[in-house]
Amino acid sequence: MSFHTHACILSTGDEIITGQLLDTNSRYLAEQLTSLGISIVEFAAIPDDLDALVHTLRRLASRAPLLIMSGGLGPTEGDLTRHALAVATGQGLVTDEAALRHLTAWLAGRGRTMNERQARQALRPSGATCLPNAVGTAPGLHSRIDSPTPGAAGTDVFCLPGPPGELSSMWLASVVPMLRPEPSRVVATRLLHVVGIPEADLVTRLGPIMKRDRVPLIGVTASQGVLTLRLRMAASTGSAQAEQALDADEATLGELLGDHLFGRGQETLPAVVLSTLRARHQTLATVESCTGGLLGALLTAIPGSSASFAGGLLTYSNELKTRLAGVDPALIAAHGAVSEQVASAMAAGGLHATGAHHAVAITGIAGPDGGSPAKPVGTVCIAHAWQSKSSTSGPAAPVSVDVRRFRFTGDRDDIRQRAARTGLAMVYFQLFGRPLSEPRLLWQLDAPK
Amino acid sequence: MSFHTHACILSTGDEIITGQLLDTNSRYLAEQLTSLGISIVEFAAIPDDLDALVHTLRRLASRAPLLIMSGGLGPTEGDLTRHALAVATGQGLVTDEAALRHLTAWLAGRGRTMNERQARQALRPSGATCLPNAVGTAPGLHSRIDSPTPGAAGTDVFCLPGPPGELSSMWLASVVPMLRPEPSRVVATRLLHVVGIPEADLVTRLGPIMKRDRVPLIGVTASQGVLTLRLRMAASTGSAQAEQALDADEATLGELLGDHLFGRGQETLPAVVLSTLRARHQTLATVESCTGGLLGALLTAIPGSSASFAGGLLTYSNELKTRLAGVDPALIAAHGAVSEQVASAMAAGGLHATGAHHAVAITGIAGPDGGSPAKPVGTVCIAHAWQSKSSTSGPAAPVSVDVRRFRFTGDRDDIRQRAARTGLAMVYFQLFGRPLSEPRLLWQLDAPK
């Protein structure tokens, strides 16, 4: 048998093709295949149409030795996957007795009886096998589509149900054990996360290491002010070659990136900030205006965040900036609510109100309205205040404040997301006692890509 | 010129094909095209590979008179869309002087200078036109790919940037005005949004109107405690038939759904609550523990939310429940932080601290740890406190409190998202003076589907 070196992914469903439903299955399957060292050559999604399904099954089968399909296995008239697979493989449909018994028992256990519509789910092409569904009704299917080239190996086709919980359960239980990734082509990957550098500057700084034909291959993706470098290299099983090459690249990148490299693998900026604070027995509070709770929500999305996140203030109105954070109304009148002065006062007020060691305050104009020539939409002032270490005693600890003004691009959501992450980046850089060696860079998180 | 009766959607990007990034652009484009009456025959996603891009551009161009592509327009070597379009159309690449000037000005406005890498973004195939990017650097492209059949109409190709904010902005500003949907094939749709009923109960309550072969067709999708009914019917332009049929269905559904129908079209639960409050000159505050700012973030995601959202307190630690919201530590000791008593005290304390007319307090166990047999993960207590209308004068207005305990299912994120929306649902039902006619239903937002 040949190896599953590469694969195609196919989704069917009118709800996907009309945009009603986001196709998360293809992403899940792509992640799984990639981690197994099987590269993906194409995703496709098509409507619930028999001719289109048959044509696309055949086309994708000619592109790769493995084809994973999701959807179209349910009991409704729009579910055409088993019929399409029968036509594509030139087989008739037969009832799978074991699947029918399982289906009957499943329905009976829920006080329901078998009907014609449900029974359709036990049909399979005569040469296919059914894959058991541990968490739903529709069984999956496994079949082969022969190559049009005589003597050439065919394509393994796995058809999985559309509901994500059923798909992942069947994938892990029935499909993964049948896959044959090429042993000599294990793909080793590393993820490095970077903050405070615009993408174009990063690429310039890293130079030739980013070339497309290099081994290991290094790619970069940008999301809301955070850049992720992905290192990839294929190698043979048991060979240390790929891991050594990636180690070497990681060391080189570490030197080139300096303080901007904040995390690896599954680490996120909120998680790194929280775990650093926890290790130092320090706490963080937030004082949010234009982000309105988004920074707090990012932090508390991390399990265990209560060890270092105390809480905070949502000072959305000017009245609450004064009432909750003690900002002097004269300061707001003199400089405007979006100003370095007010951001600093909010952060200091947050420290006082919560007793935390660190406070981040964000005030800005997220749009779409409220901008002016002097303060256009996207203008955000962020202050980080912290209790200075020098105060080991004394009634009131001296407070240090780092405050910056940014101009973020994008829509309301982009501006808010970037503001929240930039606030975290300011805490991150201060925590490591390394004020930005190139402060220009952090100021330009809004830079175009 | 022929009509854009149907379309293909193409995404490029290694980050999509390896599963690192979820492709939300294709869904957005599919929704937009569907609403214009343009049907989609295929989505495809492929790696950043020039040959694959050229081949797929040509293949999809042969399938439909319209092809919308996203991604691959940035400044890096992995961005190959403009090169692929040049090859697919048999044209050379030239610098678009207007695009270059725009790019230079954009960079200058951010204190940066043009370099060779950035300048790549101003390249276009000689026969293509650039589409302006109002919120980023990379311009889009519009070109035509000729049909291999002599005399047949070609395909319009629009290439849009990958960042979703840039894509949607360019789509609305530059692409939609150039589309030619077939006038006789308009699809009329309606969206109705429902809260407080589990999906299976909704389908039972609505009965035969939900059949799949019915015209208009009615489908339902569930997301984080909110259900959306989608009504669809195709008809000719100028014909009132579809709109009348949808009007009739909407009236029927309105009677069947009662108070649970909270919004239509693009209305969301936070937007409906905020606009109702604004119309009554009332304000809302939040006091969040397990949601940690998520409810505030949902509310402030709505432009103009400052008219009725005052702000709030993030009382993540018990200490801050007392310090910021004035919750008696004895109450926490006696009943636990996740209890109806503490939720009520948080809400009342939030009213007092902020001076708002309404306060929603949320305290719960989002997991994965922290559950107990008496209070398993997913247990959330939510209180809504409001200043009673009877108090037109007097020193302190009497406060009314509605408090409920829920058990939500799913992971940490699901539990937090459902808790935030359920808090809003409680305000919504109280605002309309209609305490739930069937309180069982709202309590069972966690019911299995």
PDB file of N, CA, C and O in Angstrom, chain B residues 339-364:
ATOM      1  N   SER B 339     -23.210  32.242  44.353  1.00  0.00           N
ATOM      2  CA  SER B 339     -24.469  32.032  45.057  1.00  0.00           C
ATOM      3  C   SER B 339     -25.426  33.146  44.658  1.00  0.00           C
ATOM      4  O   SER B 339     -24.996  34.222  44.225  1.00  0.00           O
ATOM      5  N   GLU B 340     -26.729  32.882  44.808  1.00  0.00           N
ATOM      6  CA  GLU B 340     -27.716  33.909  44.507  1.00  0.00           C
ATOM      7  C   GLU B 340     -27.503  35.128  45.400  1.00  0.00           C
ATOM      8  O   GLU B 340     -27.670  36.272  44.961  1.00  0.00           O
ATOM      9  N   GLN B 341     -27.126  34.877  46.668  1.00  0.00           N
ATOM     10  CA  GLN B 341     -26.962  35.980  47.612  1.00  0.00           C
ATOM     11  C   GLN B 341     -25.842  36.930  47.189  1.00  0.00           C
ATOM     12  O   GLN B 341     -25.993  38.145  47.223  1.00  0.00           O
ATOM     13  N   VAL B 342     -24.694  36.345  46.800  1.00  0.00           N
ATOM     14  CA  VAL B 342     -23.564  37.189  46.408  1.00  0.00           C
ATOM     15  C   VAL B 342     -23.844  37.883  45.076  1.00  0.00           C
ATOM     16  O   VAL B 342     -23.522  39.060  44.897  1.00  0.00           O
ATOM     17  N   ALA B 343     -24.482  37.168  44.137  1.00  0.00           N
ATOM     18  CA  ALA B 343     -24.820  37.807  42.860  1.00  0.00           C
ATOM     19  C   ALA B 343     -25.719  39.015  43.087  1.00  0.00           C
ATOM     20  O   ALA B 343     -25.507  40.093  42.504  1.00  0.00           O
ATOM     21  N   SER B 344     -26.711  38.859  43.979  1.00  0.00           N
ATOM     22  CA  SER B 344     -27.625  39.973  44.269  1.00  0.00           C
ATOM     23  C   SER B 344     -26.875  41.145  44.892  1.00  0.00           C
ATOM     24  O   SER B 344     -27.106  42.311  44.537  1.00  0.00           O
ATOM     25  N   ALA B 345     -25.985  40.826  45.812  1.00  0.00           N
ATOM     26  CA  ALA B 345     -25.225  41.904  46.482  1.00  0.00           C
ATOM     27  C   ALA B 345     -24.295  42.592  45.493  1.00  0.00           C
ATOM     28  O   ALA B 345     -24.097  43.814  45.566  1.00  0.00           O
ATOM     29  N   MET B 346     -23.709  41.836  44.575  1.00  0.00           N
ATOM     30  CA  MET B 346     -22.853  42.439  43.548  1.00  0.00           C
ATOM     31  C   MET B 346     -23.667  43.403  42.676  1.00  0.00           C
ATOM     32  O   MET B 346     -23.217  44.517  42.356  1.00  0.00           O
ATOM     33  N   ALA B 347     -24.860  42.973  42.273  1.00  0.00           N
ATOM     34  CA  ALA B 347     -25.672  43.827  41.400  1.00  0.00           C
ATOM     35  C   ALA B 347     -26.101  45.095  42.128  1.00  0.00           C
ATOM     36  O   ALA B 347     -26.019  46.204  41.583  1.00  0.00           O
ATOM     37  N   ALA B 348     -26.552  44.936  43.374  1.00  0.00           N
ATOM     38  CA  ALA B 348     -26.968  46.114  44.139  1.00  0.00           C
ATOM     39  C   ALA B 348     -25.777  47.032  44.381  1.00  0.00           C
ATOM     40  O   ALA B 348     -25.884  48.262  44.267  1.00  0.00           O
ATOM     41  N   GLY B 349     -24.617  46.440  44.675  1.00  0.00           N
ATOM     42  CA  GLY B 349     -23.402  47.236  44.871  1.00  0.00           C
ATOM     43  C   GLY B 349     -22.987  47.956  43.596  1.00  0.00           C
ATOM     44  O   GLY B 349     -22.488  49.083  43.644  1.00  0.00           O
ATOM     45  N   GLY B 350     -23.207  47.318  42.458  1.00  0.00           N
ATOM     46  CA  GLY B 350     -22.890  47.945  41.168  1.00  0.00           C
ATOM     47  C   GLY B 350     -23.766  49.158  40.911  1.00  0.00           C
ATOM     48  O   GLY B 350     -23.287  50.186  40.412  1.00  0.00           O
ATOM     49  N   LEU B 351     -25.061  49.047  41.261  1.00  0.00           N
ATOM     50  CA  LEU B 351     -25.952  50.208  41.123  1.00  0.00           C
ATOM     51  C   LEU B 351     -25.438  51.367  41.956  1.00  0.00           C
ATOM     52  O   LEU B 351     -25.373  52.514  41.508  1.00  0.00           O
ATOM     53  N   HIS B 352     -25.077  51.047  43.181  1.00  0.00           N
ATOM     54  CA  HIS B 352     -24.623  52.073  44.117  1.00  0.00           C
ATOM     55  C   HIS B 352     -23.313  52.712  43.636  1.00  0.00           C
ATOM     56  O   HIS B 352     -23.165  53.937  43.662  1.00  0.00           O
ATOM     57  N   ALA B 353     -22.373  51.866  43.190  1.00  0.00           N
ATOM     58  CA  ALA B 353     -21.049  52.390  42.817  1.00  0.00           C
ATOM     59  C   ALA B 353     -21.098  53.240  41.554  1.00  0.00           C
ATOM     60  O   ALA B 353     -20.330  54.187  41.403  1.00  0.00           O
ATOM     61  N   THR B 354     -21.995  52.883  40.640  1.00  0.00           N
ATOM     62  CA  THR B 354     -21.986  53.567  39.345  1.00  0.00           C
ATOM     63  C   THR B 354     -23.100  54.588  39.183  1.00  0.00           C
ATOM     64  O   THR B 354     -23.013  55.449  38.309  1.00  0.00           O
ATOM     65  N   GLY B 355     -24.168  54.456  39.977  1.00  0.00           N
ATOM     66  CA  GLY B 355     -25.310  55.351  39.797  1.00  0.00           C
ATOM     67  C   GLY B 355     -26.150  55.018  38.568  1.00  0.00           C
ATOM     68  O   GLY B 355     -27.002  55.811  38.173  1.00  0.00           O
ATOM     69  N   ALA B 356     -25.915  53.861  37.962  1.00  0.00           N
ATOM     70  CA  ALA B 356     -26.695  53.471  36.776  1.00  0.00           C
ATOM     71  C   ALA B 356     -28.107  53.058  37.196  1.00  0.00           C
ATOM     72  O   ALA B 356     -28.385  52.823  38.375  1.00  0.00           O
ATOM     73  N   HIS B 357     -29.027  52.984  36.203  1.00  0.00           N
ATOM     74  CA  HIS B 357     -30.393  52.547  36.496  1.00  0.00           C
ATOM     75  C   HIS B 357     -30.507  51.035  36.618  1.00  0.00           C
ATOM     76  O   HIS B 357     -31.392  50.529  37.295  1.00  0.00           O
ATOM     77  N   HIS B 358     -29.640  50.325  35.876  1.00  0.00           N
ATOM     78  CA  HIS B 358     -29.668  48.861  35.885  1.00  0.00           C
ATOM     79  C   HIS B 358     -28.254  48.335  36.107  1.00  0.00           C
ATOM     80  O   HIS B 358     -27.292  48.933  35.608  1.00  0.00           O
ATOM     81  N   ALA B 359     -28.150  47.220  36.809  1.00  0.00           N
ATOM     82  CA  ALA B 359     -26.848  46.553  36.912  1.00  0.00           C
ATOM     83  C   ALA B 359     -27.058  45.050  36.772  1.00  0.00           C
ATOM     84  O   ALA B 359     -28.008  44.490  37.327  1.00  0.00           O
ATOM     85  N   VAL B 360     -26.165  44.414  36.001  1.00  0.00           N
ATOM     86  CA  VAL B 360     -26.181  42.956  35.858  1.00  0.00           C
ATOM     87  C   VAL B 360     -24.919  42.412  36.500  1.00  0.00           C
ATOM     88  O   VAL B 360     -23.817  42.877  36.192  1.00  0.00           O
ATOM     89  N   ALA B 361     -25.068  41.450  37.384  1.00  0.00           N
ATOM     90  CA  ALA B 361     -23.907  40.837  38.034  1.00  0.00           C
ATOM     91  C   ALA B 361     -23.861  39.353  37.696  1.00  0.00           C
ATOM     92  O   ALA B 361     -24.894  38.680  37.674  1.00  0.00           O
ATOM     93  N   ILE B 362     -22.659  38.873  37.409  1.00  0.00           N
ATOM     94  CA  ILE B 362     -22.468  37.476  37.009  1.00  0.00           C
ATOM     95  C   ILE B 362     -21.360  36.857  37.848  1.00  0.00           C
ATOM     96  O   ILE B 362     -20.245  37.386  37.901  1.00  0.00           O
ATOM     97  N   THR B 363     -21.658  35.755  38.520  1.00  0.00           N
ATOM     98  CA  THR B 363     -20.632  35.042  39.281  1.00  0.00           C
ATOM     99  C   THR B 363     -20.844  33.548  39.056  1.00  0.00           C
ATOM    100  O   THR B 363     -21.963  33.057  39.181  1.00  0.00           O
ATOM    101  N   GLY B 364     -19.780  32.846  38.662  1.00  0.00           N
ATOM    102  CA  GLY B 364     -19.978  31.440  38.340  1.00  0.00           C
ATOM    103  C   GLY B 364     -18.674  30.680  38.247  1.00  0.00           C
ATOM    104  O   GLY B 364     -17.599  31.238  38.466  1.00  0.00           O
TER     105      GLY B 364
END
